Coordinates of C-alpha atoms in Angstrom, one line a residue:
Chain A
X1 CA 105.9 140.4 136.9
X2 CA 105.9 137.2 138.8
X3 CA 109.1 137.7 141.4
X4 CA 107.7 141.5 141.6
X5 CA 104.5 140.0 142.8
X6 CA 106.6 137.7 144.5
X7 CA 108.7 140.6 146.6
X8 CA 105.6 142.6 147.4
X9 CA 104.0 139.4 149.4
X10 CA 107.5 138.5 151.2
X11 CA 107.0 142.3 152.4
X12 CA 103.9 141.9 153.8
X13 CA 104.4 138.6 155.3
X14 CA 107.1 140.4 157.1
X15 CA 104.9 143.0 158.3
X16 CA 102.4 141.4 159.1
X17 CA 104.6 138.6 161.6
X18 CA 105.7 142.2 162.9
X19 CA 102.6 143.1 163.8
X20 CA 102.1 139.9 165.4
X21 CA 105.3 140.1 167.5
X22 CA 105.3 143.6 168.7
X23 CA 101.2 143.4 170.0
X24 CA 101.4 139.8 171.7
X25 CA 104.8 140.8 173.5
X26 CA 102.8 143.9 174.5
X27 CA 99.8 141.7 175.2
X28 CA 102.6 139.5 177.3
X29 CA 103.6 141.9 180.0
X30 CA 99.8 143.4 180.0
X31 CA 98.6 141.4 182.8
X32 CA 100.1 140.8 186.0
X33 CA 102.5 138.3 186.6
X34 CA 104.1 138.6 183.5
X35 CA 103.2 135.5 181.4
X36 CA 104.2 134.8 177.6
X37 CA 101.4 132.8 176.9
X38 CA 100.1 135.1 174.0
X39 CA 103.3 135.2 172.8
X40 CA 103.5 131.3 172.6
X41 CA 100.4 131.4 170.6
X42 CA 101.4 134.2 168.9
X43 CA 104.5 131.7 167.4
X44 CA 101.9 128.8 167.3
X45 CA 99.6 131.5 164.9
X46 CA 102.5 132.4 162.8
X47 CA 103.7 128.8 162.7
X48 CA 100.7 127.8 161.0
X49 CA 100.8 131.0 158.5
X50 CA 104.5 130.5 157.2
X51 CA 103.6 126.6 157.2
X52 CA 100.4 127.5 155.1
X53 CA 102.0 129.9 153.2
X54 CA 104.6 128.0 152.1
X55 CA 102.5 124.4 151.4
X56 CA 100.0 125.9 149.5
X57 CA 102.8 127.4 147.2
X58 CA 104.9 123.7 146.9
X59 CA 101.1 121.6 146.7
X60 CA 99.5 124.2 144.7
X61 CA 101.4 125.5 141.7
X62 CA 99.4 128.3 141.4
X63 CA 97.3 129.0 144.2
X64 CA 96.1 132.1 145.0
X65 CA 98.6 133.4 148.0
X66 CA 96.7 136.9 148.1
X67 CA 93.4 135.2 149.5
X68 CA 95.6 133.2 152.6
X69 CA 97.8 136.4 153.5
X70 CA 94.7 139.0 153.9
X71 CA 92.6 136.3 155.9
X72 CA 95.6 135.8 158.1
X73 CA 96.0 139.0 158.6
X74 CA 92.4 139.8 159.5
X75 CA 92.7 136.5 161.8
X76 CA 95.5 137.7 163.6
X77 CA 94.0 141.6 164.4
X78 CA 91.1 139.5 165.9
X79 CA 93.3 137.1 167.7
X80 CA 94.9 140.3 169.1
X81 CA 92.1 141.3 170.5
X82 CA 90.5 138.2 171.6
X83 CA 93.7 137.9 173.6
X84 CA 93.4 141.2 175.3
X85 CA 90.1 140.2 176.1
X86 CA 89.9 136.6 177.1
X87 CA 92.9 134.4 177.1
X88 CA 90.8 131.2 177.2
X89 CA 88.9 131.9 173.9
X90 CA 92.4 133.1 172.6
X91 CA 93.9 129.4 173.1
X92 CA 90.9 127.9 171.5
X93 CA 90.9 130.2 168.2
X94 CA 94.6 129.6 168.0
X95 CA 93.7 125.8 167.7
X96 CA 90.9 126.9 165.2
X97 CA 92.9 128.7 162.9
X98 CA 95.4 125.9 162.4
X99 CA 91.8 123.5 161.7
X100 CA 90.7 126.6 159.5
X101 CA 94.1 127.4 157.6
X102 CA 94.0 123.0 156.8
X103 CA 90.5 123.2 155.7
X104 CA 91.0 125.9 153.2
X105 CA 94.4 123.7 151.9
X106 CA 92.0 120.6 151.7
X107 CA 89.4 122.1 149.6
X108 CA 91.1 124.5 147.6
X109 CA 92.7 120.8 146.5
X110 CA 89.3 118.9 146.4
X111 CA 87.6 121.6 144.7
X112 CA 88.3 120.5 140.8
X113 CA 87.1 116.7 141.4
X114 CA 83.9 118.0 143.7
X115 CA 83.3 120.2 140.3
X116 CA 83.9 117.2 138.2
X117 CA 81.0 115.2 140.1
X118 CA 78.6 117.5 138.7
X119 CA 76.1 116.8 141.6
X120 CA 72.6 118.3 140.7
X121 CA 71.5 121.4 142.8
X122 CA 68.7 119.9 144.4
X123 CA 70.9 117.4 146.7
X124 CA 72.8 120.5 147.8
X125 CA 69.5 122.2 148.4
X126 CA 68.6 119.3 150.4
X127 CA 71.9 119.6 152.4
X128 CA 71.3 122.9 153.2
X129 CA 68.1 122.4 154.8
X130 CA 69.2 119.0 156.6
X131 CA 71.7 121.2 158.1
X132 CA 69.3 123.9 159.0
X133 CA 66.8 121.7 160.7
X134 CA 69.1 119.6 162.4
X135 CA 69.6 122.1 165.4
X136 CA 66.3 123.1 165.3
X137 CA 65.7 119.3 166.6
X138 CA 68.1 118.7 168.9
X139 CA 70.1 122.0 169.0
X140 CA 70.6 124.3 171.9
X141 CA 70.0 128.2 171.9
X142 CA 73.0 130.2 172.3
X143 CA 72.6 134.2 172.5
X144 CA 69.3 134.0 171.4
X145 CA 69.6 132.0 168.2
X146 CA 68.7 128.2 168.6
X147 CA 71.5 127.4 166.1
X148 CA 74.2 124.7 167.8
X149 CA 75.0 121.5 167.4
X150 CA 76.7 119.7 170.7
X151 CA 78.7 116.5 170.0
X152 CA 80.0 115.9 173.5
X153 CA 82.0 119.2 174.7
X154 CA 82.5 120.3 171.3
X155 CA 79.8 122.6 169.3
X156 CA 79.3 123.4 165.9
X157 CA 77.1 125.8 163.9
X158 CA 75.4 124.3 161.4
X159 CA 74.2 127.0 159.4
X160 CA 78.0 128.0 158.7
X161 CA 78.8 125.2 156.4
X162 CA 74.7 125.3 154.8
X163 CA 76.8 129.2 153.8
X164 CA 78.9 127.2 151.7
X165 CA 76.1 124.4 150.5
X166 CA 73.6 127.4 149.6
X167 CA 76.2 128.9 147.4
X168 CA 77.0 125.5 145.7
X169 CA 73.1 124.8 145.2
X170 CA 72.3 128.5 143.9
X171 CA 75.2 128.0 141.4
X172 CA 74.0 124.9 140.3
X173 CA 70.2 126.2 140.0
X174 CA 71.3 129.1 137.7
X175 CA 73.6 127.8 135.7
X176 CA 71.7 128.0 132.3
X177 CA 71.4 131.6 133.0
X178 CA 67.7 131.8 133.8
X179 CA 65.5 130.4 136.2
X180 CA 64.1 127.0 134.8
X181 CA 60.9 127.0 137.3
X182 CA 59.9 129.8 138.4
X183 CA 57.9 129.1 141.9
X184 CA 59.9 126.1 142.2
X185 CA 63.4 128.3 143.3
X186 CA 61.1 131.0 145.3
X187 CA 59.7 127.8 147.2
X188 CA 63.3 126.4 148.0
X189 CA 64.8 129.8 148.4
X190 CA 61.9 130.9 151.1
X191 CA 61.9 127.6 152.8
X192 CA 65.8 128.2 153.6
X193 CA 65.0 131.7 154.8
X194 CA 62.1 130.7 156.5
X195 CA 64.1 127.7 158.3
X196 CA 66.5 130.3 159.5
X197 CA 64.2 132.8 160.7
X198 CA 62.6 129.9 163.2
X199 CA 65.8 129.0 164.6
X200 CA 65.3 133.4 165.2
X201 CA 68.8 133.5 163.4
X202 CA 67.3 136.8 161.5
X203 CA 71.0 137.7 160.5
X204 CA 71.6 134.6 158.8
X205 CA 68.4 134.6 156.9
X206 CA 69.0 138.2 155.6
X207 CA 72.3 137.0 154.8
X208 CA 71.2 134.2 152.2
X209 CA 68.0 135.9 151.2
X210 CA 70.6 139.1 150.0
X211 CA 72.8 136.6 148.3
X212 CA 70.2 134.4 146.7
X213 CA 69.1 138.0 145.1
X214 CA 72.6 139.0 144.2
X215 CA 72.9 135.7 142.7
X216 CA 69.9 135.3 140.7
X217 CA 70.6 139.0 139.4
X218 CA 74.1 138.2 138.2
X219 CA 72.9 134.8 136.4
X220 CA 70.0 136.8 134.9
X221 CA 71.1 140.1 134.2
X222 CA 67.0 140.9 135.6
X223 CA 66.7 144.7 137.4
X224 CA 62.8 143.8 137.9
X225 CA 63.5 140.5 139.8
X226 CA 66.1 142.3 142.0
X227 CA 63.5 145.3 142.8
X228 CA 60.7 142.8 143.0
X229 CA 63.0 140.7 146.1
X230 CA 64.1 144.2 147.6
X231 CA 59.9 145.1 147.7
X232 CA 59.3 141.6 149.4
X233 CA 62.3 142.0 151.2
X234 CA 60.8 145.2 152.8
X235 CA 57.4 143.4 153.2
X236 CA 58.8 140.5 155.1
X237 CA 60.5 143.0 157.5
X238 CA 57.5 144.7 158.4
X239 CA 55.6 141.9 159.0
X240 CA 58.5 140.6 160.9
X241 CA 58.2 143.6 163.0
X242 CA 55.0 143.3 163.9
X243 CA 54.4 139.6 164.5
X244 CA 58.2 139.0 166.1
X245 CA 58.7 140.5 169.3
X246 CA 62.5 139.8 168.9
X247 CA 62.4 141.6 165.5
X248 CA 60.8 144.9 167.3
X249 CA 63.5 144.9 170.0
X250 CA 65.9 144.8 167.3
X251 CA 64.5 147.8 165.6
X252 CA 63.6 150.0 168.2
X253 CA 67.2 149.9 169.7
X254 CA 68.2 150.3 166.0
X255 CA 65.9 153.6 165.4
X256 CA 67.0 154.8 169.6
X257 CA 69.2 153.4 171.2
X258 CA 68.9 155.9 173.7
X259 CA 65.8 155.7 174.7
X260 CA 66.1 152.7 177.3
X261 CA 69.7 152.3 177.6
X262 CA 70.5 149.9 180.4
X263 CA 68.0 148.0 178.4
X264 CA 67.1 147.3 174.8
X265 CA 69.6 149.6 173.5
X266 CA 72.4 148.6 176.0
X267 CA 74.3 146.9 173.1
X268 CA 74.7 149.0 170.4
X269 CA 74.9 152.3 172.9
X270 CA 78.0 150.5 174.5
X271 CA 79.5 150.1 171.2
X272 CA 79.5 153.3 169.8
X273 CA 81.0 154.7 173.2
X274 CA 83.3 152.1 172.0
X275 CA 83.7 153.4 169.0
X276 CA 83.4 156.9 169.9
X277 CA 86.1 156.3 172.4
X278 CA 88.7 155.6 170.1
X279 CA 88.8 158.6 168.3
X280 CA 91.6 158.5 165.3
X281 CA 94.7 156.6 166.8
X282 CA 92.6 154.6 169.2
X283 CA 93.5 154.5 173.2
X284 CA 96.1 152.2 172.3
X285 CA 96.3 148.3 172.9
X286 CA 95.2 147.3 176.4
X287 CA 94.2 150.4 177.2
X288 CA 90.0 150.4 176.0
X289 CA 87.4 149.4 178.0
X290 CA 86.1 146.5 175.4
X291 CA 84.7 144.5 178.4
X292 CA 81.6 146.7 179.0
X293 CA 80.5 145.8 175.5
X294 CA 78.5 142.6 175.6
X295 CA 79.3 139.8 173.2
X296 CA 82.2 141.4 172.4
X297 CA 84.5 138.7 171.8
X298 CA 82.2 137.1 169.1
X299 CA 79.2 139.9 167.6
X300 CA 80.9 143.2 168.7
X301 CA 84.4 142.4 168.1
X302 CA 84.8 145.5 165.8
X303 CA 83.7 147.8 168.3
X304 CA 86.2 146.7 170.8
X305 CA 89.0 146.5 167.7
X306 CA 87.7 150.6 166.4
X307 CA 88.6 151.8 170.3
X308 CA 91.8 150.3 170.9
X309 CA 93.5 150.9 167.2
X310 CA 91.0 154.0 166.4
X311 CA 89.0 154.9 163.0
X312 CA 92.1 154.3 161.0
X313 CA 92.7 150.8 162.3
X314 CA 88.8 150.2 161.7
X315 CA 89.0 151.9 158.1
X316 CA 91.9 149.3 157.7
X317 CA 90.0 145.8 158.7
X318 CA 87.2 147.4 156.5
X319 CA 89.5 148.3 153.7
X320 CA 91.0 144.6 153.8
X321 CA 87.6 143.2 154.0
X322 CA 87.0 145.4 150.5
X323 CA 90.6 143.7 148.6
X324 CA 89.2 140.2 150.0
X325 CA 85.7 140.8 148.0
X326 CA 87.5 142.3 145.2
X327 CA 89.5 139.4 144.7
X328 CA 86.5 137.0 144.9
X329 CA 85.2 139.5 142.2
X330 CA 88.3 138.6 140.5
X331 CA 88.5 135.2 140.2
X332 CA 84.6 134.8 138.7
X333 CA 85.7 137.6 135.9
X334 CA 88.4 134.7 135.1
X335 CA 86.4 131.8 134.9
X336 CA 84.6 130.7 131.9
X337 CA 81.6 128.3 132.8
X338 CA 78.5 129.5 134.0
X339 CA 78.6 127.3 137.1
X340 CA 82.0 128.7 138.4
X341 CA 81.4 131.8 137.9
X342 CA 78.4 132.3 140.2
X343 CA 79.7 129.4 142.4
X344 CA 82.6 132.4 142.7
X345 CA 80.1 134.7 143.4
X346 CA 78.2 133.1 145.1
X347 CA 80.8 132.7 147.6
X348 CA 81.8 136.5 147.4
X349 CA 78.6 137.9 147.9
X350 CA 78.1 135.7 151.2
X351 CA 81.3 137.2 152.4
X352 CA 80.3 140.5 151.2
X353 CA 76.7 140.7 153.0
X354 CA 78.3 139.3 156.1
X355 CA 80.9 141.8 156.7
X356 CA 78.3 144.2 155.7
X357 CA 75.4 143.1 158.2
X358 CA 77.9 142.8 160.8
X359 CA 80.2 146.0 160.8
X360 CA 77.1 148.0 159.4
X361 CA 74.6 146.6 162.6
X362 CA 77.9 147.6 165.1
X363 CA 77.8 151.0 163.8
X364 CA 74.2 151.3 163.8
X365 CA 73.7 151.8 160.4
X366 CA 71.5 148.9 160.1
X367 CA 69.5 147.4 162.4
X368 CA 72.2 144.5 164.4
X369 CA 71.4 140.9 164.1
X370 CA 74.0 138.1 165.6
X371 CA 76.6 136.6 162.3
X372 CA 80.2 137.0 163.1
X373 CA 82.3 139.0 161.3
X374 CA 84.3 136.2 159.4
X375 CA 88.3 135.3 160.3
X376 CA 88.0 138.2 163.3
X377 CA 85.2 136.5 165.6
X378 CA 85.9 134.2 168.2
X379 CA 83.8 131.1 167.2
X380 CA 85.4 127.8 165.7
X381 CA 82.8 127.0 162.9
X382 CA 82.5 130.5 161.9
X383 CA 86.2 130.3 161.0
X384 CA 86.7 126.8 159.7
X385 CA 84.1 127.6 157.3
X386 CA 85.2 130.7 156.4
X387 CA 88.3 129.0 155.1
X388 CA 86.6 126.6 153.1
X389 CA 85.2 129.0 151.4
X390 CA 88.3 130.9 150.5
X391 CA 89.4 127.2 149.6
X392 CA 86.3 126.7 147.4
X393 CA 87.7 130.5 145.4
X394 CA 90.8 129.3 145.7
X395 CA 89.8 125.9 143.7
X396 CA 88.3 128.2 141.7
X397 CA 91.3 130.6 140.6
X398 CA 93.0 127.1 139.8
X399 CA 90.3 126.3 137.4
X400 CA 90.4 129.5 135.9
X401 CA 93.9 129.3 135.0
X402 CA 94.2 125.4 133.7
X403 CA 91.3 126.8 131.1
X404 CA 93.6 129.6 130.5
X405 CA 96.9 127.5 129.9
X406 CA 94.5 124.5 128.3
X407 CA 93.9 127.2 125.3
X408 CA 97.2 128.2 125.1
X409 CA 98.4 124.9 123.7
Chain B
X1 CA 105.7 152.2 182.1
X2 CA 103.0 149.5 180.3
X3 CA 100.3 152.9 179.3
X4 CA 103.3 154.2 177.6
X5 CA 104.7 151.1 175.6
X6 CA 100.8 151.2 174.4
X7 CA 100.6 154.5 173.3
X8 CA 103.9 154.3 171.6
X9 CA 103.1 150.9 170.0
X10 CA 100.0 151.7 168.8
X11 CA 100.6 154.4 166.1
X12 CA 103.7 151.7 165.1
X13 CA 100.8 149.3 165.2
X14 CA 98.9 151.3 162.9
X15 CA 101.4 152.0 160.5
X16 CA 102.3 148.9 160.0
X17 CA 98.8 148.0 158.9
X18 CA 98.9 150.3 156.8
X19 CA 101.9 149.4 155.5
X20 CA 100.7 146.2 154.7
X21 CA 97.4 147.5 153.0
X22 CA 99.4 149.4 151.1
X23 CA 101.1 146.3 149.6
X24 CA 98.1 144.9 148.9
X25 CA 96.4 147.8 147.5
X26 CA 99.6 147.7 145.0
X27 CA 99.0 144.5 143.6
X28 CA 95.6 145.1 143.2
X29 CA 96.4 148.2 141.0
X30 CA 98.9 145.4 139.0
X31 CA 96.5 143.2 138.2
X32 CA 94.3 146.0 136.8
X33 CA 97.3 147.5 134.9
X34 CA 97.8 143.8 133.4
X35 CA 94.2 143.4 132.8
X36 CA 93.9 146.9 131.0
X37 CA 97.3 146.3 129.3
X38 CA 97.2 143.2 127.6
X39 CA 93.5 143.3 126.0
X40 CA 94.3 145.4 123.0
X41 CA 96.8 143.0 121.0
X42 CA 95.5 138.8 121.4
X43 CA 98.8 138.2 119.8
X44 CA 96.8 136.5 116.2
X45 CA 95.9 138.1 113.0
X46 CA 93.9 137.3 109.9
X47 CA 96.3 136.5 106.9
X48 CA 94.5 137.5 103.6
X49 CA 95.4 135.7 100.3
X50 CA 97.4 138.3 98.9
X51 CA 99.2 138.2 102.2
X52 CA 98.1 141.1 104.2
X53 CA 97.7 140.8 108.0
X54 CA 95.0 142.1 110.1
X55 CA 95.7 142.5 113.8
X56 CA 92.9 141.0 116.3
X57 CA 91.9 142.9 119.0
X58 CA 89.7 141.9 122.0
X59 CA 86.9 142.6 119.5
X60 CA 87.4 143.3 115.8
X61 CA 84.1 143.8 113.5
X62 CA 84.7 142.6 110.0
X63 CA 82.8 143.6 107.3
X64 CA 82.2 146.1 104.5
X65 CA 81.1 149.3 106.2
X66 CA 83.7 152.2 107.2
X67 CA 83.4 151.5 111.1
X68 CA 84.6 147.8 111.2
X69 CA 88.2 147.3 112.3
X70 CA 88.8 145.1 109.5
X71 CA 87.1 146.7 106.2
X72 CA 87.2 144.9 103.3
X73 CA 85.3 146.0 99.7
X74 CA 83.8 143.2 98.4
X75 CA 80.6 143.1 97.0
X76 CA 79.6 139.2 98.7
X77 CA 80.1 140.7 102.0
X78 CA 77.9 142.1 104.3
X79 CA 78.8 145.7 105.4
X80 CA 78.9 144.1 109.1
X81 CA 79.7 140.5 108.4
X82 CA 81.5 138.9 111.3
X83 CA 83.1 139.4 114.6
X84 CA 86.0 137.7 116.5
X85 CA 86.2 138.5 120.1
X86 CA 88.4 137.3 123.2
X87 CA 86.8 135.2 125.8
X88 CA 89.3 134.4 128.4
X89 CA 91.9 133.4 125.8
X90 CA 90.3 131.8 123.7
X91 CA 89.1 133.9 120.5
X92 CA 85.3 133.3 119.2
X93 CA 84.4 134.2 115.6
X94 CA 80.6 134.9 115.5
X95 CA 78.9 136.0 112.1
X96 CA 76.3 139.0 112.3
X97 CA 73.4 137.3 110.5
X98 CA 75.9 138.2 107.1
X99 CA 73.6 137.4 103.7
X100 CA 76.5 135.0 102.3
X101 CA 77.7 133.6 106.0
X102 CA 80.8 133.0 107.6
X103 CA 82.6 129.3 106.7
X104 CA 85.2 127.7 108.7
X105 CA 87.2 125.2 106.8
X106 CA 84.1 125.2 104.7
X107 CA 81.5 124.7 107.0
X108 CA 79.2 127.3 107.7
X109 CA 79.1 128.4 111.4
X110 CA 75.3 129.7 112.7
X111 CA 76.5 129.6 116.5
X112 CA 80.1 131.4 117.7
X113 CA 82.6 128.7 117.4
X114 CA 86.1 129.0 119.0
X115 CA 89.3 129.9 116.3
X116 CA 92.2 127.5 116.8
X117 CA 95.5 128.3 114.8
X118 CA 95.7 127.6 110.8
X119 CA 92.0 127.6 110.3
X120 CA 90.8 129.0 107.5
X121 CA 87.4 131.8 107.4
X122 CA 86.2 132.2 104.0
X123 CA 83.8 134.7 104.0
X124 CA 82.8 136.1 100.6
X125 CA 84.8 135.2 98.1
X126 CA 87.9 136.2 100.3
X127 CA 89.9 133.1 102.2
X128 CA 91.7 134.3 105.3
X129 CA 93.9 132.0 107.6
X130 CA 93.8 132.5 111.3
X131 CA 97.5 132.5 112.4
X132 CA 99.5 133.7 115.4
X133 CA 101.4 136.7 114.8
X134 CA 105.3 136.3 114.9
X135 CA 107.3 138.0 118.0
X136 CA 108.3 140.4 116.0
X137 CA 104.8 141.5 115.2
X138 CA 103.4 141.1 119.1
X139 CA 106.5 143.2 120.6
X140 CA 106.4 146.1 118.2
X141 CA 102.2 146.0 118.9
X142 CA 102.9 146.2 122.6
X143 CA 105.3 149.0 122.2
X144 CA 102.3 151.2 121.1

């Protein structure tokens, strides 16, 4: 079963460096003068995948190669199109995957001894909301969201790594399978929401309200708490939408985008032409207009990656994102303490809601709010993180199976 | 010449994305197969004094009534007395509130408590020793 496992990853390894070569040599001769530059990163990028690949294997005994090869491959479709679009931001997220892809080596080793410390959820709650008020201090706004960190040319997103802190704290908060105080979590919960919301990141603060619910509804087994957080959920939003200015723009150009469209619903209307454009097989790589969609090398990503490879291409990344979530899914079934299991969740469910709010705001299916789509969107924390994470499952799966082998003796 | 490289590319593109979905999808449906497959037989049984074995399952009910997967009539048992079942891989005897209870090397167990090899489950007046099965035993199980 192994070396059949074994053969079927080889395979895609060697489809997916295929993909890689033909698109950047295409990419290559796409602008005039000919340059190679994207295909010089493209070598850098797959440098850094076989390296990965084959370090985790010889480091890790066991370590779970399906979680590296998928996010690799939904890293390099992005690079692809980051490279057709902007061949600046394409240099930089080269650099960040090899940061991104060491990150999710470092803690997928590091994960076993942080569990050992058995450090008590409230310090991680406390980490979460240093992080989240720290750029409210002294951050800077970028697209709307006062959510960045500068350290002298170089920024960083704070809220990305109070993703994986949030997880770690709701984890430890639950793990007795009930809540121990009850106004006590909804305090710390809301207060992490609430943070978010004033730094106006509204996507992030759906995205760990969502998961704190999913969460607390896995660890409890409760239907009547989950209903009770979708009714304040729904609460929140309206009076959201009619204190927030920013939250009504959102809407409106959610419910009609075509009512003021060289204005509030100039956004999403340019990315469903996008979309719309595309059609099944896409226009073809280089061909799409992707530069009349705003933010599209970091929000709107998808929309420019559904017109040049099409609905199929799009059903793919979607499909991928699906195995990536299944696999998270996966690795809590294996685990055996309480802690792991929704630290695995935990983890899941963030990935989960994020993909979700992203490709479903693109598509207008729900109203958009600004979090990247993770390992596709140009943005060096973003990434990073997104590989601890996967490091922090990865842990994980290595846990799971020392229990396994550990009865077996 | 570069418009029709693209349009060429892109349904190789495409197909090769596929290709490798498809790869993935395939050992996703493995892992399900080995998760479905290897459930049934845990590879232990329960060897009674007069040295009948008992295959465990995932989860085998012990006890006097017709249902259990392990029926045994004897008046000091309870007609559902006790149930083993697989957690991970480790396998956890609980007894079902049983009138006489459940002892494990003679001591009484009120919470689940994890099997290891050669213990011994009296429950009753019937002594049972957990054991693993031999090869011969797991290999014609898995041929079922």
């Amino acid at each position: 079963m192994e070396s059949r496992e074994e053969a079927i990853y080889n395979k895609s390894l060697a489809a997916m460096a295929l993909v890689g070569f033909l698109s950047f040599l295409l990419l290559s001769i796409y602008r005039k003068p000919v340059d190679f530059l994207p295909f010089y990163g493209a070598l850098a990028f797959l440098t850094v995948v076989f390296i990965g690949y084959f370090f985790t294997g010889w480091v890790i005994a066991n370590s779970d190669k399906f979680l590296l090869l998928i996010s690799s491959f939904l890293a390099q479709l992005g690079l692809i199109m980051l490279c057709r679009i902007n061949l600046e931001l394409f240099k930089r997220q080269v650099m960040f995957f090899g940061v991104g892809v060491a990150f999710f080596i470092l803690v997928s080793f590091f994960t076993k001894y942080l569990l050992k410390l058995k450090i008590a959820p409230f310090f991680y709650w406390g980490a979460t909301v240093v992080l989240l008020i720290l750029p409210l201090l002294f951050g800077v706004e970028k697209g709307g969201a006062k959510n960045w960190l500068v350290f002298g040319g170089f920024t960083f997103q704070p809220s990305e790594l109070a993703k994986v802190t949030f997880a770690f704290y709701l984890a430890g908060a639950l793990k007795n399978g009930r809540i121990t105080s009850f106004p006590r979590m909804i305090a710390e919960i809301l207060a992490v929401v609430g943070l978010l919301t004033l730094s106006k990141d509204l996507g992030g603060a759906m995205l760990f309200y969502f998961t704190a619910l999913i969460v607390i509804f896995v660890a409890t087994s409760r239907i009547d708490l989950f209903a009770v957080g979708g009714g304040l959920f729904a609460a929140l939003g309206v009076l959201g939408y009619n204190l927030f200015d920013h939250v009504k723009v959102r809407i409106e150009a959610w419910l009609n985008p075509w009512q003021d469209v060289p204005g509030r619903g100039y956004q999403i209307a340019q990315s469903l032409f996008a979309i719309a454009e595309g059609g099944y097989f896409g226009t073809g790589l280089g061909l799409g207009r992707p530069d009349f969609i705003p933010a599209v090398a970091t929000d709107f990503i998808f929309s420019a990656f559904a017109e040049e490879f099409g609905f199929l291409g799009a059903a793919a990344v979607v499909l991928m994102y699906f195995l990536l979530v299944y696999r998270g899914i996966r690795i809590a079934l294996r685990l055996r303490e309480n802690f792991e299991i929704l630290l695995a969740v935990g983890h899941t469910v963030m990935f989960g809601m994020q993909i979700f709010t992203i490709i479903g705001g693109v598509i207008k299916l729900i109203p958009m709010t600004g979090v990247t789509l993770p390992f596709m969107s140009y943005g060096g924390s973003s990434l990073v993180m997104s590989f601890a994470s996967l490091g922090v499952l990865n842990g994980l799966w290595q846990r799971a199976l020392e229990d396994e082998d550990d009865d077996e003796a | 010449m570069y418009e029709l490289l693209a349009q060429v590319l892109k349904f190789l593109l495409i197909g090769l994305i596929y290709y490798f979905l498809y790869n993935f999808l395939k050992l996703m449906v493995l892992d399900l197969y080995e998760e479905r497959r290897s459930p049934d037989e845990t590879g232990y049984c329960l060897r009674c004094e007069d040295g009948r074995e008992f295959p465990i399952r995932r989860v085998t009910t012990i006890g006097r009534a017709k249902d259990s997967d392990i029926v045994i009539d004897d008046p000091y048992l309870s007609s559902k007395h006790a149930m083993i079942y697989r957690r991970g891989r480790r396998l956890i005897i609980q007894d079902l509130k049983s009138t006489n209870g459940t002892y494990i090397n003679g001591r009484r167990i009120k919470k689940p408590v994890a099997l290891k090899e050669k213990d011994v489950i009296t429950m009753g007046s019937r002594k049972f020793t957990f054991l693993r099965r031999e090869d011969r035993g797991v290999e014609r199980g898995s041929d079922l």
